């Protein structure tokens, strides 16, 4: 294991593996910008391409570095084109940050194998509910206009999804989106804007932890970040131009990928 990689080990991959990782980062940035879930592509790619003697925290830290800059770019594009309500965004972000910190603390005591099947059932239910309600989220029709009604619901969504992100992680952006659509009546496009900013907060919190411990492959992470940003820029522009119907389709595709991943993880856990 690497306890602190020197300069020569910041890019511990072959040229072919680097091309593979850059391609994965670009696709992940695009997916993450549209609806969230880019980590379902980028993190497995890192696990495959980075040598086994590189400690896991370095893989996770490198993934967060790339994801953070991609999400930052997508958030910037969204916020320039779509108005957000600070009365919703502030409690959502605050709740996400605190929930993520709490989830990360609890994750040390809760076995992952207990959580994965539970999350799988939840994701299948969300996918089925979304598929069976084709008009849901196509129009932006907020259900609550009063300040307090919005604030406590947004905070609760932030805490809940943030806690999940700190505890387990896969599909965090998708959970933000579906709760904003289902609970608050947002359109998929407007939900994605708020989900991006909230997810940016959870990524920043995690990145700070890895950065303090020096657990980032800096050269590789920055190279992937540049491509992830490009993917995020293109994805955010496509989403804002094509609207909620386009985002809904990508959302269902991402949920399908998440279901396959979680189902595979569950089978592996129970079959050894």
Short mmCIF file of N, CA and C in Angstrom, two decimals, residues 184-256:
data_model
loop_
_atom_site.label_atom_id
_atom_site.label_comp_id
_atom_site.label_asym_id
_atom_site.label_seq_id
_atom_site.Cartn_x
_atom_site.Cartn_y
_atom_site.Cartn_z
N UNK A 184 -41.51 17.99 -3.65
CA UNK A 184 -41.73 19.43 -3.80
C UNK A 184 -42.41 19.81 -5.12
N UNK A 185 -42.58 18.84 -6.02
CA UNK A 185 -43.27 19.14 -7.27
C UNK A 185 -42.41 19.85 -8.30
N UNK A 186 -41.09 19.76 -8.18
CA UNK A 186 -40.20 20.41 -9.13
C UNK A 186 -40.19 19.67 -10.46
N UNK A 187 -39.87 20.38 -11.55
CA UNK A 187 -39.58 19.73 -12.81
C UNK A 187 -38.21 19.09 -12.72
N UNK A 188 -37.95 18.09 -13.56
CA UNK A 188 -36.65 17.40 -13.51
C UNK A 188 -35.49 18.36 -13.73
N UNK A 189 -35.66 19.32 -14.63
CA UNK A 189 -34.59 20.27 -14.91
C UNK A 189 -34.30 21.14 -13.69
N UNK A 190 -35.34 21.71 -13.07
CA UNK A 190 -35.14 22.56 -11.89
C UNK A 190 -34.60 21.75 -10.71
N UNK A 191 -35.02 20.50 -10.60
CA UNK A 191 -34.50 19.64 -9.53
C UNK A 191 -33.02 19.38 -9.73
N UNK A 192 -32.60 19.21 -10.99
CA UNK A 192 -31.19 18.94 -11.27
C UNK A 192 -30.30 20.10 -10.87
N UNK A 193 -30.78 21.33 -11.06
CA UNK A 193 -30.00 22.50 -10.66
C UNK A 193 -29.70 22.46 -9.17
N UNK A 194 -30.74 22.30 -8.37
CA UNK A 194 -30.56 22.27 -6.92
C UNK A 194 -29.76 21.05 -6.47
N UNK A 195 -29.98 19.92 -7.14
CA UNK A 195 -29.24 18.70 -6.80
C UNK A 195 -27.75 18.90 -7.05
N UNK A 196 -27.40 19.60 -8.14
CA UNK A 196 -25.99 19.83 -8.46
C UNK A 196 -25.30 20.61 -7.34
N UNK A 197 -25.94 21.69 -6.89
CA UNK A 197 -25.31 22.52 -5.86
C UNK A 197 -25.18 21.75 -4.55
N UNK A 198 -26.23 20.99 -4.20
CA UNK A 198 -26.17 20.19 -2.97
C UNK A 198 -25.10 19.13 -3.07
N UNK A 199 -25.00 18.48 -4.23
CA UNK A 199 -23.99 17.44 -4.41
C UNK A 199 -22.59 18.03 -4.42
N UNK A 200 -22.47 19.26 -4.92
CA UNK A 200 -21.18 19.95 -4.88
C UNK A 200 -20.71 20.12 -3.44
N UNK A 201 -21.65 20.39 -2.55
CA UNK A 201 -21.33 20.57 -1.13
C UNK A 201 -20.82 19.27 -0.51
N UNK A 202 -21.50 18.16 -0.79
CA UNK A 202 -21.06 16.88 -0.22
C UNK A 202 -19.71 16.47 -0.80
N UNK A 203 -19.48 16.76 -2.09
CA UNK A 203 -18.18 16.45 -2.70
C UNK A 203 -17.06 17.27 -2.07
N UNK A 204 -17.35 18.54 -1.80
CA UNK A 204 -16.34 19.41 -1.20
C UNK A 204 -15.96 18.93 0.19
N UNK A 205 -16.96 18.51 0.96
CA UNK A 205 -16.68 18.01 2.31
C UNK A 205 -15.78 16.78 2.26
N UNK A 206 -16.10 15.85 1.36
CA UNK A 206 -15.28 14.63 1.24
C UNK A 206 -13.89 14.95 0.71
N UNK A 207 -13.83 15.85 -0.29
CA UNK A 207 -12.54 16.22 -0.88
C UNK A 207 -11.63 16.86 0.15
N UNK A 208 -12.19 17.66 1.05
CA UNK A 208 -11.39 18.29 2.10
C UNK A 208 -10.74 17.25 3.00
N UNK A 209 -11.49 16.19 3.30
CA UNK A 209 -10.95 15.13 4.16
C UNK A 209 -9.79 14.41 3.47
N UNK A 210 -9.99 14.03 2.21
CA UNK A 210 -8.92 13.34 1.48
C UNK A 210 -7.72 14.26 1.26
N UNK A 211 -7.99 15.54 0.99
CA UNK A 211 -6.92 16.48 0.75
C UNK A 211 -6.05 16.71 1.98
N UNK A 212 -6.68 16.82 3.14
CA UNK A 212 -5.94 17.03 4.39
C UNK A 212 -4.97 15.88 4.64
N UNK A 213 -5.38 14.66 4.28
CA UNK A 213 -4.55 13.48 4.49
C UNK A 213 -3.63 13.20 3.31
N UNK A 214 -3.67 14.05 2.28
CA UNK A 214 -2.82 13.84 1.12
C UNK A 214 -3.17 12.62 0.30
N UNK A 215 -4.42 12.20 0.37
CA UNK A 215 -4.82 10.95 -0.27
C UNK A 215 -5.46 11.21 -1.64
N UNK A 216 -4.69 11.86 -2.52
CA UNK A 216 -5.13 12.16 -3.87
C UNK A 216 -3.97 11.95 -4.83
N UNK A 217 -4.21 11.26 -5.95
CA UNK A 217 -3.23 11.14 -7.02
C UNK A 217 -3.39 12.41 -7.86
N UNK A 218 -2.61 13.44 -7.53
CA UNK A 218 -2.90 14.79 -7.98
C UNK A 218 -2.86 14.95 -9.50
N UNK A 219 -1.82 14.45 -10.15
CA UNK A 219 -1.70 14.61 -11.59
C UNK A 219 -2.83 13.89 -12.32
N UNK A 220 -3.10 12.66 -11.92
CA UNK A 220 -4.19 11.90 -12.52
C UNK A 220 -5.54 12.57 -12.24
N UNK A 221 -5.72 13.01 -11.01
CA UNK A 221 -6.99 13.65 -10.63
C UNK A 221 -7.25 14.93 -11.41
N UNK A 222 -6.21 15.74 -11.60
CA UNK A 222 -6.39 17.00 -12.35
C UNK A 222 -6.65 16.74 -13.83
N UNK A 223 -5.97 15.73 -14.39
CA UNK A 223 -6.22 15.38 -15.79
C UNK A 223 -7.66 14.92 -15.99
N UNK A 224 -8.13 14.07 -15.09
CA UNK A 224 -9.52 13.60 -15.17
C UNK A 224 -10.49 14.74 -14.90
N UNK A 225 -10.12 15.65 -14.00
CA UNK A 225 -10.99 16.79 -13.68
C UNK A 225 -11.22 17.66 -14.91
N UNK A 226 -10.16 17.88 -15.71
CA UNK A 226 -10.29 18.72 -16.90
C UNK A 226 -11.31 18.13 -17.88
N UNK A 227 -11.24 16.81 -18.07
CA UNK A 227 -12.17 16.15 -19.00
C UNK A 227 -13.57 16.07 -18.39
N UNK A 228 -13.63 15.85 -17.08
CA UNK A 228 -14.92 15.80 -16.39
C UNK A 228 -15.62 17.15 -16.50
N UNK A 229 -14.84 18.22 -16.39
CA UNK A 229 -15.41 19.57 -16.53
C UNK A 229 -15.99 19.78 -17.93
N UNK A 230 -15.28 19.29 -18.94
CA UNK A 230 -15.77 19.42 -20.32
C UNK A 230 -17.08 18.65 -20.48
N UNK A 231 -17.13 17.43 -19.94
CA UNK A 231 -18.36 16.65 -20.00
C UNK A 231 -19.49 17.32 -19.25
N UNK A 232 -19.17 17.90 -18.10
CA UNK A 232 -20.18 18.60 -17.30
C UNK A 232 -20.71 19.83 -18.02
N UNK A 233 -19.83 20.54 -18.70
CA UNK A 233 -20.23 21.74 -19.44
C UNK A 233 -21.21 21.38 -20.57
N UNK A 234 -20.86 20.35 -21.32
CA UNK A 234 -21.72 19.91 -22.43
C UNK A 234 -23.05 19.37 -21.90
N UNK A 235 -22.99 18.54 -20.85
CA UNK A 235 -24.20 17.95 -20.29
C UNK A 235 -25.17 18.98 -19.75
N UNK A 236 -24.65 19.98 -19.05
CA UNK A 236 -25.51 21.01 -18.48
C UNK A 236 -26.17 21.84 -19.58
N UNK A 237 -25.41 22.15 -20.63
CA UNK A 237 -26.00 22.90 -21.74
C UNK A 237 -27.09 22.09 -22.44
N UNK A 238 -26.85 20.79 -22.64
CA UNK A 238 -27.85 19.94 -23.28
C UNK A 238 -29.12 19.86 -22.44
N UNK A 239 -28.94 19.72 -21.13
CA UNK A 239 -30.10 19.60 -20.24
C UNK A 239 -30.94 20.87 -20.25
N UNK A 240 -30.27 22.02 -20.18
CA UNK A 240 -31.03 23.28 -20.14
C UNK A 240 -31.71 23.57 -21.47
N UNK A 241 -31.15 23.08 -22.56
CA UNK A 241 -31.76 23.31 -23.87
C UNK A 241 -32.90 22.34 -24.15
N UNK A 242 -32.75 21.10 -23.73
CA UNK A 242 -33.74 20.07 -24.08
C UNK A 242 -34.83 19.91 -23.03
N UNK A 243 -34.60 20.38 -21.81
CA UNK A 243 -35.66 20.42 -20.81
C UNK A 243 -35.86 19.16 -20.01
N UNK A 244 -36.95 19.15 -19.25
CA UNK A 244 -37.20 18.09 -18.26
C UNK A 244 -37.45 16.73 -18.89
N UNK A 245 -38.03 16.69 -20.08
CA UNK A 245 -38.28 15.41 -20.73
C UNK A 245 -36.99 14.67 -21.01
N UNK A 246 -35.98 15.38 -21.48
CA UNK A 246 -34.66 14.80 -21.74
C UNK A 246 -34.02 14.33 -20.44
N UNK A 247 -34.09 15.16 -19.40
CA UNK A 247 -33.50 14.80 -18.11
C UNK A 247 -34.17 13.56 -17.54
N UNK A 248 -35.49 13.44 -17.72
CA UNK A 248 -36.23 12.27 -17.22
C UNK A 248 -35.73 10.98 -17.86
N UNK A 249 -35.50 11.01 -19.16
CA UNK A 249 -35.02 9.82 -19.87
C UNK A 249 -33.64 9.41 -19.35
N UNK A 250 -32.74 10.39 -19.23
CA UNK A 250 -31.39 10.09 -18.71
C UNK A 250 -31.48 9.58 -17.27
N UNK A 251 -32.39 10.16 -16.50
CA UNK A 251 -32.60 9.74 -15.11
C UNK A 251 -32.95 8.25 -15.05
N UNK A 252 -33.87 7.80 -15.89
CA UNK A 252 -34.27 6.40 -15.88
C UNK A 252 -33.12 5.49 -16.32
N UNK A 253 -32.33 5.93 -17.28
CA UNK A 253 -31.18 5.14 -17.73
C UNK A 253 -30.17 4.99 -16.59
N UNK A 254 -29.89 6.10 -15.89
CA UNK A 254 -28.94 6.06 -14.77
C UNK A 254 -29.45 5.14 -13.66
N UNK A 255 -30.75 5.21 -13.37
CA UNK A 255 -31.32 4.32 -12.37
C UNK A 255 -31.16 2.86 -12.79
N UNK A 256 -31.32 2.59 -14.08
CA UNK A 256 -31.14 1.23 -14.58
C UNK A 256 -29.72 0.73 -14.33
#
